[in-house]
Short mmCIF file of C-alpha atoms and ligand atoms in Angstrom, two decimals:
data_model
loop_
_atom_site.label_atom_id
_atom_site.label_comp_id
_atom_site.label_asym_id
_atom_site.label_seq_id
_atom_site.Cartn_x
_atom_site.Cartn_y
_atom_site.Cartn_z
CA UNK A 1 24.41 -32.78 -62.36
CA UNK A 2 24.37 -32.58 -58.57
CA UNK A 3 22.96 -29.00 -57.17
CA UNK A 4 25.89 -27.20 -55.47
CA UNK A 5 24.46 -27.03 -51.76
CA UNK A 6 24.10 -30.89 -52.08
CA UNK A 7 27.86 -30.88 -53.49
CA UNK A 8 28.69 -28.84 -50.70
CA UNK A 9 27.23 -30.98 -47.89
CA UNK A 10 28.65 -34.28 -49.71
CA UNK A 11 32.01 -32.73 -49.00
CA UNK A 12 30.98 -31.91 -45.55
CA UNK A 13 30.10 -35.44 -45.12
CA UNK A 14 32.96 -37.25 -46.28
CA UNK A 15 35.17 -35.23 -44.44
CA UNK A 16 33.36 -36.46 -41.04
CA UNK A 17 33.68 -40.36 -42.79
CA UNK A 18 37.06 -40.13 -43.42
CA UNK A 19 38.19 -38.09 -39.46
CA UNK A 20 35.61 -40.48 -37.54
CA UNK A 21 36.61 -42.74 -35.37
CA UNK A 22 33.56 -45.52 -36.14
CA UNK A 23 31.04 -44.98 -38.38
CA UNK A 24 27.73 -46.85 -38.73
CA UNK A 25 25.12 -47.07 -41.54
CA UNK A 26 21.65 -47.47 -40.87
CA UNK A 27 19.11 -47.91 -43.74
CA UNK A 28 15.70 -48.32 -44.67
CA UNK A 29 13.54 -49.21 -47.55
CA UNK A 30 14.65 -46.51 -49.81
CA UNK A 31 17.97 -48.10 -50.42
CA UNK A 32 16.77 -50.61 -52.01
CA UNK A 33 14.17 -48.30 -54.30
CA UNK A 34 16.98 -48.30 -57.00
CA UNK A 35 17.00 -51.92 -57.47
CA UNK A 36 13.27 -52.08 -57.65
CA UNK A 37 11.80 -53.11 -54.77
CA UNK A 38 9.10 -49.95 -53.22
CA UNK A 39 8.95 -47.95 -50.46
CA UNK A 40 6.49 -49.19 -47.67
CA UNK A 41 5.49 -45.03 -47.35
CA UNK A 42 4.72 -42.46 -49.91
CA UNK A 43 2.86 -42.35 -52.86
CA UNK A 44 4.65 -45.56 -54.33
CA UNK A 45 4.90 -46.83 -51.36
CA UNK A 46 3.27 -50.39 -50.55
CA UNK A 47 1.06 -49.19 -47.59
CA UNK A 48 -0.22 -46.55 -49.95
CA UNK A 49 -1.91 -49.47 -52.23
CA UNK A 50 -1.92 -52.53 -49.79
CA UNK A 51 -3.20 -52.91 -46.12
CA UNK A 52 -0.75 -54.07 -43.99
CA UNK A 53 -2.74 -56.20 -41.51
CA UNK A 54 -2.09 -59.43 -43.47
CA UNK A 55 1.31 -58.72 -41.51
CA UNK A 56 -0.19 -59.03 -38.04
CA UNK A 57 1.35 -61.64 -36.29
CA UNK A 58 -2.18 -62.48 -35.15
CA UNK A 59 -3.73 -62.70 -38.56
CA UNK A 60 -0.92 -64.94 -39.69
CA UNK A 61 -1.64 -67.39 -36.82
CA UNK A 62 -4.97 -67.56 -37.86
CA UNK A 63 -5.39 -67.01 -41.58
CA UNK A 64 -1.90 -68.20 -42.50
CA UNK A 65 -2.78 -69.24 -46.42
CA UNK A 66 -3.97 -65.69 -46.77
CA UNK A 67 -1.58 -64.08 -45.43
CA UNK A 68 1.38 -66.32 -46.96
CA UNK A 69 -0.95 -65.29 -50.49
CA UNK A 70 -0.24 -61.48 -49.76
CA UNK A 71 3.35 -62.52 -48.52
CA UNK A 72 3.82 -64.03 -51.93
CA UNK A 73 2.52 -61.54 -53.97
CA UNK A 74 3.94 -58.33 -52.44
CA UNK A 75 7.39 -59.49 -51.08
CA UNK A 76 8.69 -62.96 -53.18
CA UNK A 77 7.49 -61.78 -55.99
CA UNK A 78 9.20 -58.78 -55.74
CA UNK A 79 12.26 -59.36 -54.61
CA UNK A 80 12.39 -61.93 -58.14
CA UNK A 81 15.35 -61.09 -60.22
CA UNK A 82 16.34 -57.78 -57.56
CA UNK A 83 19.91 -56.40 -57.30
CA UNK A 84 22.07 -55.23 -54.89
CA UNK A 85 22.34 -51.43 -56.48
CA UNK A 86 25.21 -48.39 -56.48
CA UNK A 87 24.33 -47.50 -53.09
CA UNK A 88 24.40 -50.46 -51.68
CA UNK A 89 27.99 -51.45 -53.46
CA UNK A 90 29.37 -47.69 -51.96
CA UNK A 91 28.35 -49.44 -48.24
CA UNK A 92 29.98 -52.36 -48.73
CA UNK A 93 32.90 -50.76 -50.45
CA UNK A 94 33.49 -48.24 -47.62
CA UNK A 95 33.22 -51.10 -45.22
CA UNK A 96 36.58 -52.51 -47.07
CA UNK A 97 38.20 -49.39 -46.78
CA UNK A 98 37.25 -49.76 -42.85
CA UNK A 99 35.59 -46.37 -42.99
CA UNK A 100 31.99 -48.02 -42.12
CA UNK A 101 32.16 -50.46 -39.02
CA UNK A 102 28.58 -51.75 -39.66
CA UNK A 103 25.46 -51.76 -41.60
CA UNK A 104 21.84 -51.85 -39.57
CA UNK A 105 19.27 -52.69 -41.69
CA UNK A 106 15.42 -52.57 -41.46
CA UNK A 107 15.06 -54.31 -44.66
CA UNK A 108 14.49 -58.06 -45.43
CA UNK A 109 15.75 -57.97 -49.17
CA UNK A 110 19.24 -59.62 -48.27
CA UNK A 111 20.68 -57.09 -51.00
CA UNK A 112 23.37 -55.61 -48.20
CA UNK A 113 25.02 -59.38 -48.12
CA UNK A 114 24.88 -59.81 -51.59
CA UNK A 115 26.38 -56.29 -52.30
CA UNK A 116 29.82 -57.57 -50.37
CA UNK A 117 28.55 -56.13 -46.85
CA UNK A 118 30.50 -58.68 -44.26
CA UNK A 119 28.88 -56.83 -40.63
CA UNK A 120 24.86 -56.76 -41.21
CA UNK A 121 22.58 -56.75 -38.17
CA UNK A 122 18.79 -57.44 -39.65
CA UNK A 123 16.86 -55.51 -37.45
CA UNK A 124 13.69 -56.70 -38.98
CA UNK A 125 15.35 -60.14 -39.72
CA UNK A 126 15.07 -61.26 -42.85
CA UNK A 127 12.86 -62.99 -46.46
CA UNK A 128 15.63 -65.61 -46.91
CA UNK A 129 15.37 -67.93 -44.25
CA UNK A 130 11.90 -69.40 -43.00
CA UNK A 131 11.17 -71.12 -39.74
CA UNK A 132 8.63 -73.64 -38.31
CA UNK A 133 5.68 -72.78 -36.21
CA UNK A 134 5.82 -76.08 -34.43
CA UNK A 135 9.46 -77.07 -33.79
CA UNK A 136 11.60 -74.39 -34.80
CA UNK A 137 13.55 -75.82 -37.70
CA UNK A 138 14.68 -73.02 -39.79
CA UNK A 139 15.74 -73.64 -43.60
CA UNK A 140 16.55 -70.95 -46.58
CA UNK A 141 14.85 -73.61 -48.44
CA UNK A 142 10.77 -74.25 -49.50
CA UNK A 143 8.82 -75.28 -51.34
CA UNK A 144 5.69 -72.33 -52.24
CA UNK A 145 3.87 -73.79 -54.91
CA UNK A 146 1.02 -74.92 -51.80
CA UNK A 147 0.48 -72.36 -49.15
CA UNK A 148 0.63 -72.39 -46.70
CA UNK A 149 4.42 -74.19 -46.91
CA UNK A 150 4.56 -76.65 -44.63
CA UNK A 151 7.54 -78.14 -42.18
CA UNK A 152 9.48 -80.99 -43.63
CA UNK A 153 10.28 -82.60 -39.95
CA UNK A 154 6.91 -81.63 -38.21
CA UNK A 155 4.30 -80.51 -41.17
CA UNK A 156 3.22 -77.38 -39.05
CA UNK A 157 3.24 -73.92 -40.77
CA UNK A 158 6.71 -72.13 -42.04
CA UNK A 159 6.32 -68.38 -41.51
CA UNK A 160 9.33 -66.50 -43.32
CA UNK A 161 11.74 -65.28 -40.56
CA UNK A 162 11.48 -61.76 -40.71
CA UNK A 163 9.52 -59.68 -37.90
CA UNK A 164 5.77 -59.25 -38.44
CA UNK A 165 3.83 -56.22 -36.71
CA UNK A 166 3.31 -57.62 -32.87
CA UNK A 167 6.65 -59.61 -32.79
CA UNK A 168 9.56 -58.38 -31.27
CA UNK A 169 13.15 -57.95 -32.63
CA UNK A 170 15.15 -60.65 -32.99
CA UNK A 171 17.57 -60.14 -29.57
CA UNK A 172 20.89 -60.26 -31.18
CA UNK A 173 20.54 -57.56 -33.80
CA UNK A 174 18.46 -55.54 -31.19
CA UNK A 175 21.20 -55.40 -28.75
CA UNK A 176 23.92 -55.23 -31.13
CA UNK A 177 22.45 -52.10 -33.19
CA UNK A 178 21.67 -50.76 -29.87
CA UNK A 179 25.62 -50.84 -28.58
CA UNK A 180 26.72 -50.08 -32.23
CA UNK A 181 24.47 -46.82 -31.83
CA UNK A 182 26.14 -45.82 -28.43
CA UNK A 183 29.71 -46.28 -29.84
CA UNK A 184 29.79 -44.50 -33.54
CA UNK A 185 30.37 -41.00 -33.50
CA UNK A 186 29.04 -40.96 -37.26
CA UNK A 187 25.52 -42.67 -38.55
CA UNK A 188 24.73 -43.19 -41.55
CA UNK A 189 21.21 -43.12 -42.29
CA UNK A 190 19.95 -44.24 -45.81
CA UNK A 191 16.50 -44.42 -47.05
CA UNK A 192 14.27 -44.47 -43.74
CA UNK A 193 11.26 -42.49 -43.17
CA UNK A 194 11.60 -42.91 -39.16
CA UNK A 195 8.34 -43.94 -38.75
CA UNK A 196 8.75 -46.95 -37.34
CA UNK A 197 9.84 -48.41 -33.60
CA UNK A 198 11.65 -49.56 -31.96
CA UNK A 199 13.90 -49.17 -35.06
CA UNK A 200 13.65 -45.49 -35.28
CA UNK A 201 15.51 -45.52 -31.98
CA UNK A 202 18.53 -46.51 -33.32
CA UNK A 203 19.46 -42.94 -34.64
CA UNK A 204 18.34 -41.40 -31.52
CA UNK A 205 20.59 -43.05 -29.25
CA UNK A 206 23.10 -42.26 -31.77
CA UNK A 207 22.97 -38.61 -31.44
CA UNK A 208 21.78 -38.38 -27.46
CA UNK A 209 25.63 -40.65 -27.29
CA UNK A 210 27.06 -37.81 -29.13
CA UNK A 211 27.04 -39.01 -32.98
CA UNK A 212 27.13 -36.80 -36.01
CA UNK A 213 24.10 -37.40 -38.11
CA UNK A 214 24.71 -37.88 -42.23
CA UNK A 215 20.72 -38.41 -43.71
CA UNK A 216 20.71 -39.35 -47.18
CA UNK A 217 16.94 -39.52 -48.42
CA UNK A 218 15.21 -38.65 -51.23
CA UNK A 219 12.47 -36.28 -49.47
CA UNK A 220 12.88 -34.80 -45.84
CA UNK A 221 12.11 -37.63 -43.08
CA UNK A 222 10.76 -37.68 -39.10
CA UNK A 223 14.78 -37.40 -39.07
CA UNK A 224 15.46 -34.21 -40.91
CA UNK A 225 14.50 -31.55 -38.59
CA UNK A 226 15.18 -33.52 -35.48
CA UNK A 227 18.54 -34.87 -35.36
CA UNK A 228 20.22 -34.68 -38.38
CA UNK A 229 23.24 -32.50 -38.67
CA UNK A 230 23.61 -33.15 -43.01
CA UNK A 231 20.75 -33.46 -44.67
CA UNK A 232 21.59 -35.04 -48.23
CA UNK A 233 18.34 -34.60 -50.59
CA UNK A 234 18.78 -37.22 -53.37
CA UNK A 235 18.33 -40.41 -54.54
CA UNK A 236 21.00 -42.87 -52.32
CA UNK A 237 23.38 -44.54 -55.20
CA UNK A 238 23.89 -40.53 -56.76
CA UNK A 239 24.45 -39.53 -53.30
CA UNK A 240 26.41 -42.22 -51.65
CA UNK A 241 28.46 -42.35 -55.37
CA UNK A 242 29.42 -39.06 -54.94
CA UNK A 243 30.53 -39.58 -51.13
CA UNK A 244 32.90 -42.43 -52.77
CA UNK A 245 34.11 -40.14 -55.65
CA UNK A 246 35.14 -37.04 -52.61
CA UNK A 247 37.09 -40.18 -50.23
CA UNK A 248 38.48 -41.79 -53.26
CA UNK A 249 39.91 -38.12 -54.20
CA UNK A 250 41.24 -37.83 -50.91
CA UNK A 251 42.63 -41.37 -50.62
CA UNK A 252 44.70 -40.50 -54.03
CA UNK A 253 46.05 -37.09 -53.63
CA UNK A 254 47.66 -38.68 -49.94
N1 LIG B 1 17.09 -42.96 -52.48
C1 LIG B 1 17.10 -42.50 -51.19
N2 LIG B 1 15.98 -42.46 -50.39
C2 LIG B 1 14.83 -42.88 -50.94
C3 LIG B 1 14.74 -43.34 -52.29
C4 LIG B 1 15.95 -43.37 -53.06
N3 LIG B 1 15.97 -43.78 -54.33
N4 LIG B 1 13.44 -43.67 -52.55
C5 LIG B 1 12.75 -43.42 -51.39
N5 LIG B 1 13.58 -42.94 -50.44
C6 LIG B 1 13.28 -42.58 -49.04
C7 LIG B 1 11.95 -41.91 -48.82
O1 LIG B 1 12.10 -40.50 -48.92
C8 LIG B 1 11.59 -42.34 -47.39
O2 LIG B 1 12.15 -41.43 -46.44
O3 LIG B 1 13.22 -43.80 -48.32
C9 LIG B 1 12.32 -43.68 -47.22
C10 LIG B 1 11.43 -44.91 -47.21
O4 LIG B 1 10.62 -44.86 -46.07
P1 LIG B 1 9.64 -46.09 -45.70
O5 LIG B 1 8.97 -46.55 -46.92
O6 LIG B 1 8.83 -45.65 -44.54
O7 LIG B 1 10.65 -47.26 -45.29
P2 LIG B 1 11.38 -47.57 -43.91
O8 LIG B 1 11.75 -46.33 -43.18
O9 LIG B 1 12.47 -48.53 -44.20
O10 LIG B 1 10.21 -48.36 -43.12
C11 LIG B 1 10.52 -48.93 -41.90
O11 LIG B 1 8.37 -50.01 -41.84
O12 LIG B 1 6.68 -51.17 -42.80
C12 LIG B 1 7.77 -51.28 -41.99
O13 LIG B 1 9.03 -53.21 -41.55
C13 LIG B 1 8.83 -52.22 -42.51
O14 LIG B 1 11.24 -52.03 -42.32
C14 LIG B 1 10.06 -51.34 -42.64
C15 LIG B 1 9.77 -50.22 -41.68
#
Protein backbone atom coordinates (compact mmCIF):
# COMPACT_ATOMS: atom_id res chain seq x y z
CA UNK A 1 0.00 0.00 0.00
CA UNK A 2 1.41 3.31 -1.20
CA UNK A 3 1.70 6.11 1.78
CA UNK A 4 -0.80 8.91 0.98
CA UNK A 5 1.75 11.92 0.53
CA UNK A 6 3.47 9.64 -2.10
CA UNK A 7 -0.20 9.02 -3.60
CA UNK A 8 -0.63 12.55 -3.50
CA UNK A 9 2.52 13.62 -5.36
CA UNK A 10 1.96 10.61 -7.98
CA UNK A 11 -1.18 12.51 -8.86
CA UNK A 12 0.68 15.70 -8.92
CA UNK A 13 2.99 14.14 -11.30
CA UNK A 14 0.89 12.67 -13.80
CA UNK A 15 -1.05 15.59 -14.11
CA UNK A 16 2.25 17.57 -15.30
CA UNK A 17 2.87 14.16 -17.83
CA UNK A 18 -0.27 14.25 -19.22
CA UNK A 19 -0.49 18.82 -19.70
CA UNK A 20 3.34 18.85 -20.84
CA UNK A 21 4.25 19.69 -23.89
CA UNK A 22 7.60 17.17 -24.10
CA UNK A 23 8.62 15.16 -21.53
CA UNK A 24 11.98 13.42 -21.06
CA UNK A 25 13.16 10.53 -18.82
CA UNK A 26 16.45 10.38 -17.51
CA UNK A 27 17.63 7.33 -15.46
CA UNK A 28 20.28 5.83 -13.61
CA UNK A 29 21.31 2.60 -12.09
CA UNK A 30 18.45 2.22 -9.81
CA UNK A 31 16.08 1.40 -12.57
CA UNK A 32 17.46 -1.41 -13.28
CA UNK A 33 17.82 -2.56 -9.29
CA UNK A 34 14.44 -4.43 -9.82
CA UNK A 35 15.69 -6.67 -12.42
CA UNK A 36 18.79 -7.46 -10.49
CA UNK A 37 21.54 -5.76 -11.53
CA UNK A 38 23.11 -3.25 -8.24
CA UNK A 39 23.50 0.09 -7.63
CA UNK A 40 27.12 1.45 -8.27
CA UNK A 41 26.42 3.68 -4.67
CA UNK A 42 25.04 2.70 -1.36
CA UNK A 43 25.41 -0.03 0.78
CA UNK A 44 24.63 -2.64 -2.10
CA UNK A 45 26.08 -0.72 -4.28
CA UNK A 46 29.17 -2.09 -6.42
CA UNK A 47 31.67 0.70 -5.40
CA UNK A 48 30.77 -0.16 -1.83
CA UNK A 49 32.46 -3.82 -2.34
CA UNK A 50 34.64 -3.31 -5.55
CA UNK A 51 37.26 -0.58 -6.49
CA UNK A 52 36.52 1.01 -9.45
CA UNK A 53 39.98 1.73 -10.91
CA UNK A 54 39.97 -1.47 -13.02
CA UNK A 55 37.61 1.07 -15.01
CA UNK A 56 40.33 3.63 -15.69
CA UNK A 57 40.77 4.02 -19.14
CA UNK A 58 44.47 4.03 -18.31
CA UNK A 59 44.53 0.79 -16.41
CA UNK A 60 42.65 -0.88 -19.22
CA UNK A 61 45.34 0.21 -21.75
CA UNK A 62 47.77 -1.27 -19.72
CA UNK A 63 46.47 -4.20 -17.73
CA UNK A 64 43.69 -5.06 -20.18
CA UNK A 65 43.32 -9.06 -19.08
CA UNK A 66 42.76 -7.73 -15.61
CA UNK A 67 40.64 -5.41 -16.13
CA UNK A 68 38.49 -7.41 -18.87
CA UNK A 69 38.65 -10.23 -15.57
CA UNK A 70 36.82 -7.57 -13.30
CA UNK A 71 34.73 -6.50 -16.46
CA UNK A 72 33.62 -10.09 -16.63
CA UNK A 73 32.93 -10.75 -13.30
CA UNK A 74 31.05 -7.62 -12.16
CA UNK A 75 29.17 -6.53 -15.38
CA UNK A 76 28.66 -9.88 -17.97
CA UNK A 77 28.10 -11.84 -15.41
CA UNK A 78 25.58 -9.85 -14.13
CA UNK A 79 23.71 -8.73 -16.61
CA UNK A 80 23.26 -13.01 -17.36
CA UNK A 81 19.66 -13.90 -17.55
CA UNK A 82 18.55 -9.81 -16.51
CA UNK A 83 15.12 -8.36 -17.46
CA UNK A 84 13.80 -5.39 -18.59
CA UNK A 85 11.43 -4.77 -15.26
CA UNK A 86 7.83 -2.81 -14.48
CA UNK A 87 9.52 0.39 -14.55
CA UNK A 88 11.19 0.10 -17.36
CA UNK A 89 7.91 -1.37 -19.39
CA UNK A 90 5.84 2.02 -17.80
CA UNK A 91 8.82 4.13 -19.94
CA UNK A 92 8.45 2.48 -22.86
CA UNK A 93 4.71 2.27 -22.58
CA UNK A 94 4.31 6.04 -22.00
CA UNK A 95 6.60 6.58 -24.90
CA UNK A 96 3.66 4.81 -27.11
CA UNK A 97 1.17 6.88 -25.69
CA UNK A 98 3.63 9.88 -26.89
CA UNK A 99 3.61 11.23 -23.36
CA UNK A 100 7.59 10.59 -23.02
CA UNK A 101 9.62 12.01 -26.09
CA UNK A 102 12.87 10.28 -24.93
CA UNK A 103 14.72 8.15 -22.57
CA UNK A 104 18.55 9.28 -21.44
CA UNK A 105 20.20 6.68 -19.94
CA UNK A 106 23.44 6.35 -17.87
CA UNK A 107 23.20 2.70 -17.84
CA UNK A 108 24.88 0.05 -20.13
CA UNK A 109 22.35 -2.88 -19.38
CA UNK A 110 20.46 -2.43 -22.83
CA UNK A 111 17.19 -3.25 -20.68
CA UNK A 112 15.44 0.29 -22.00
CA UNK A 113 15.61 -1.31 -25.79
CA UNK A 114 14.55 -4.49 -24.79
CA UNK A 115 11.63 -3.08 -22.65
CA UNK A 116 10.02 -1.58 -26.16
CA UNK A 117 11.87 1.95 -25.66
CA UNK A 118 12.26 3.15 -29.58
CA UNK A 119 14.27 6.93 -28.62
CA UNK A 120 17.36 5.86 -26.20
CA UNK A 121 20.44 8.10 -26.08
CA UNK A 122 23.28 5.92 -24.05
CA UNK A 123 24.97 8.48 -22.33
CA UNK A 124 27.49 6.11 -20.99
CA UNK A 125 27.20 3.97 -24.24
CA UNK A 126 26.66 0.71 -23.82
CA UNK A 127 27.81 -3.56 -22.65
CA UNK A 128 26.37 -4.86 -25.97
CA UNK A 129 28.54 -3.82 -28.57
CA UNK A 130 32.49 -4.02 -28.28
CA UNK A 131 35.05 -2.24 -30.39
CA UNK A 132 38.72 -2.68 -31.47
CA UNK A 133 41.64 -0.91 -30.00
CA UNK A 134 43.53 -1.05 -33.24
CA UNK A 135 41.14 -0.46 -36.17
CA UNK A 136 37.90 0.36 -34.91
CA UNK A 137 35.74 -2.53 -35.99
CA UNK A 138 32.86 -2.72 -33.69
CA UNK A 139 30.77 -6.10 -33.36
CA UNK A 140 27.86 -7.15 -30.66
CA UNK A 141 29.62 -10.33 -31.11
CA UNK A 142 32.87 -12.17 -29.03
CA UNK A 143 34.19 -14.55 -28.11
CA UNK A 144 35.26 -14.28 -23.86
CA UNK A 145 36.33 -17.56 -23.03
CA UNK A 146 40.35 -15.92 -23.50
CA UNK A 147 40.80 -12.46 -22.22
CA UNK A 148 41.64 -10.37 -23.21
CA UNK A 149 39.12 -10.90 -26.53
CA UNK A 150 40.86 -10.18 -29.32
CA UNK A 151 39.93 -8.41 -32.93
CA UNK A 152 38.90 -10.80 -35.61
CA UNK A 153 40.29 -8.37 -38.60
CA UNK A 154 43.38 -6.91 -36.69
CA UNK A 155 43.96 -9.25 -33.37
CA UNK A 156 44.42 -6.02 -31.17
CA UNK A 157 42.36 -5.73 -27.91
CA UNK A 158 38.27 -5.37 -27.94
CA UNK A 159 37.30 -3.08 -25.06
CA UNK A 160 33.35 -3.21 -24.59
CA UNK A 161 31.93 0.12 -25.93
CA UNK A 162 30.68 1.74 -23.06
CA UNK A 163 32.56 4.88 -21.44
CA UNK A 164 35.31 4.07 -18.90
CA UNK A 165 36.37 6.79 -16.18
CA UNK A 166 38.84 9.26 -18.36
CA UNK A 167 36.90 8.82 -21.69
CA UNK A 168 34.57 11.17 -22.86
CA UNK A 169 30.89 10.78 -23.96
CA UNK A 170 30.17 9.40 -26.96
CA UNK A 171 29.27 12.93 -29.10
CA UNK A 172 25.94 12.00 -30.39
CA UNK A 173 24.14 11.09 -27.19
CA UNK A 174 26.07 14.02 -25.47
CA UNK A 175 24.68 16.57 -27.72
CA UNK A 176 21.43 15.05 -28.18
CA UNK A 177 20.61 14.66 -24.26
CA UNK A 178 22.00 18.04 -24.02
CA UNK A 179 19.25 19.69 -26.66
CA UNK A 180 16.62 17.15 -25.34
CA UNK A 181 17.34 18.80 -21.80
CA UNK A 182 16.87 22.45 -23.16
CA UNK A 183 13.54 21.55 -24.90
CA UNK A 184 11.33 19.33 -22.25
CA UNK A 185 9.47 21.23 -19.90
CA UNK A 186 9.10 17.85 -17.80
CA UNK A 187 12.22 15.36 -16.76
CA UNK A 188 11.92 12.44 -15.65
CA UNK A 189 14.54 11.31 -13.45
CA UNK A 190 14.67 7.57 -12.35
CA UNK A 191 17.13 5.90 -10.20
CA UNK A 192 20.28 8.35 -10.24
CA UNK A 193 22.22 9.38 -7.33
CA UNK A 194 23.66 12.63 -9.28
CA UNK A 195 26.93 11.97 -8.47
CA UNK A 196 28.34 11.70 -11.50
CA UNK A 197 29.45 14.29 -14.55
CA UNK A 198 29.04 15.38 -16.99
CA UNK A 199 25.82 13.28 -16.77
CA UNK A 200 24.48 14.92 -13.75
CA UNK A 201 24.21 17.98 -15.96
CA UNK A 202 21.58 16.80 -17.84
CA UNK A 203 18.88 17.63 -15.14
CA UNK A 204 20.39 20.89 -14.50
CA UNK A 205 20.06 22.32 -17.77
CA UNK A 206 16.68 20.95 -17.61
CA UNK A 207 15.47 23.07 -14.86
CA UNK A 208 17.89 26.39 -15.49
CA UNK A 209 15.67 25.96 -19.35
CA UNK A 210 12.64 26.05 -17.28
CA UNK A 211 11.64 22.18 -16.79
CA UNK A 212 9.51 20.74 -14.05
CA UNK A 213 11.47 18.19 -12.13
CA UNK A 214 9.55 14.55 -11.33
CA UNK A 215 12.52 12.43 -9.07
CA UNK A 216 11.56 9.00 -8.53
CA UNK A 217 14.29 7.30 -6.19
CA UNK A 218 14.28 5.09 -3.59
CA UNK A 219 16.30 7.38 -0.95
CA UNK A 220 16.77 11.26 -1.35
CA UNK A 221 19.61 12.05 -4.10
CA UNK A 222 22.29 15.21 -4.86
CA UNK A 223 18.84 15.98 -6.80
CA UNK A 224 16.29 16.13 -4.06
CA UNK A 225 16.93 19.31 -2.36
CA UNK A 226 18.35 21.05 -5.35
CA UNK A 227 16.14 20.97 -8.23
CA UNK A 228 13.50 18.76 -7.88
CA UNK A 229 10.01 20.07 -7.73
CA UNK A 230 8.28 16.12 -6.85
CA UNK A 231 10.14 14.12 -4.96
CA UNK A 232 8.70 10.42 -5.33
CA UNK A 233 10.32 8.16 -2.40
CA UNK A 234 9.92 4.53 -3.63
CA UNK A 235 11.12 1.85 -5.40
CA UNK A 236 10.74 2.90 -9.52
CA UNK A 237 8.32 -0.04 -11.02
CA UNK A 238 5.69 0.75 -7.66
CA UNK A 239 6.16 4.28 -8.45
CA UNK A 240 6.24 4.60 -12.15
CA UNK A 241 3.15 1.69 -12.00
CA UNK A 242 1.20 3.87 -10.15
CA UNK A 243 1.96 7.01 -12.53
CA UNK A 244 0.50 4.52 -15.38
CA UNK A 245 -2.54 3.43 -13.23
CA UNK A 246 -3.46 7.74 -12.52
CA UNK A 247 -2.91 8.46 -16.82
CA UNK A 248 -4.59 5.27 -17.69
CA UNK A 249 -7.61 6.55 -15.31
CA UNK A 250 -7.56 9.70 -16.99
CA UNK A 251 -7.19 8.36 -20.54
CA UNK A 252 -10.58 6.21 -19.75
CA UNK A 253 -12.91 8.49 -18.02
CA UNK A 254 -12.19 11.05 -21.43
N1 LIG B 1 13.96 2.13 -7.43
C1 LIG B 1 14.28 3.45 -7.56
N2 LIG B 1 15.50 3.98 -7.22
C2 LIG B 1 16.41 3.13 -6.72
C3 LIG B 1 16.15 1.74 -6.54
C4 LIG B 1 14.85 1.25 -6.93
N3 LIG B 1 14.51 -0.03 -6.80
N4 LIG B 1 17.26 1.15 -6.00
C5 LIG B 1 18.18 2.16 -5.86
N5 LIG B 1 17.67 3.34 -6.28
C6 LIG B 1 18.31 4.66 -6.35
C7 LIG B 1 19.23 4.99 -5.21
O1 LIG B 1 18.51 5.64 -4.18
C8 LIG B 1 20.26 5.93 -5.87
O2 LIG B 1 19.80 7.28 -5.81
O3 LIG B 1 19.12 4.65 -7.52
C9 LIG B 1 20.24 5.50 -7.33
C10 LIG B 1 21.49 4.76 -7.81
O4 LIG B 1 22.58 5.63 -7.74
P1 LIG B 1 24.02 5.17 -8.29
O5 LIG B 1 24.30 3.81 -7.84
O6 LIG B 1 24.97 6.26 -7.95
O7 LIG B 1 23.81 5.08 -9.88
P2 LIG B 1 23.86 6.20 -11.01
O8 LIG B 1 23.35 7.50 -10.52
O9 LIG B 1 23.23 5.63 -12.21
O10 LIG B 1 25.45 6.30 -11.27
C11 LIG B 1 25.90 7.08 -12.31
O11 LIG B 1 28.14 6.27 -12.00
O12 LIG B 1 29.63 4.61 -11.64
C12 LIG B 1 29.09 5.40 -12.60
O13 LIG B 1 28.98 4.99 -14.90
C13 LIG B 1 28.38 4.65 -13.70
O14 LIG B 1 26.38 5.27 -14.91
C14 LIG B 1 26.95 5.17 -13.63
C15 LIG B 1 27.12 6.51 -12.97
Amino acid sequence: MLPDSLKLNIARASELILTSELTVAFTGAGISVESGIPPFRGEDGLWSKHDPSFLEIDFFHSHPKRSWQKIVELFYDNLLDTEPNPAHYALAELENMGLVEAVITQNIDDLHRRAGSRNIHEFHGTAGRFICEGCGMKTDDIDMSILPPRCTACNSVMKPDFIFFGEPIPEDAREMSFRLAEACDVMILVGTSGFVVPASYVPAIAKQSGAQIIEINLHPSTYTNTITDIFLEGRASEVLGGIMERIKGYKSSL
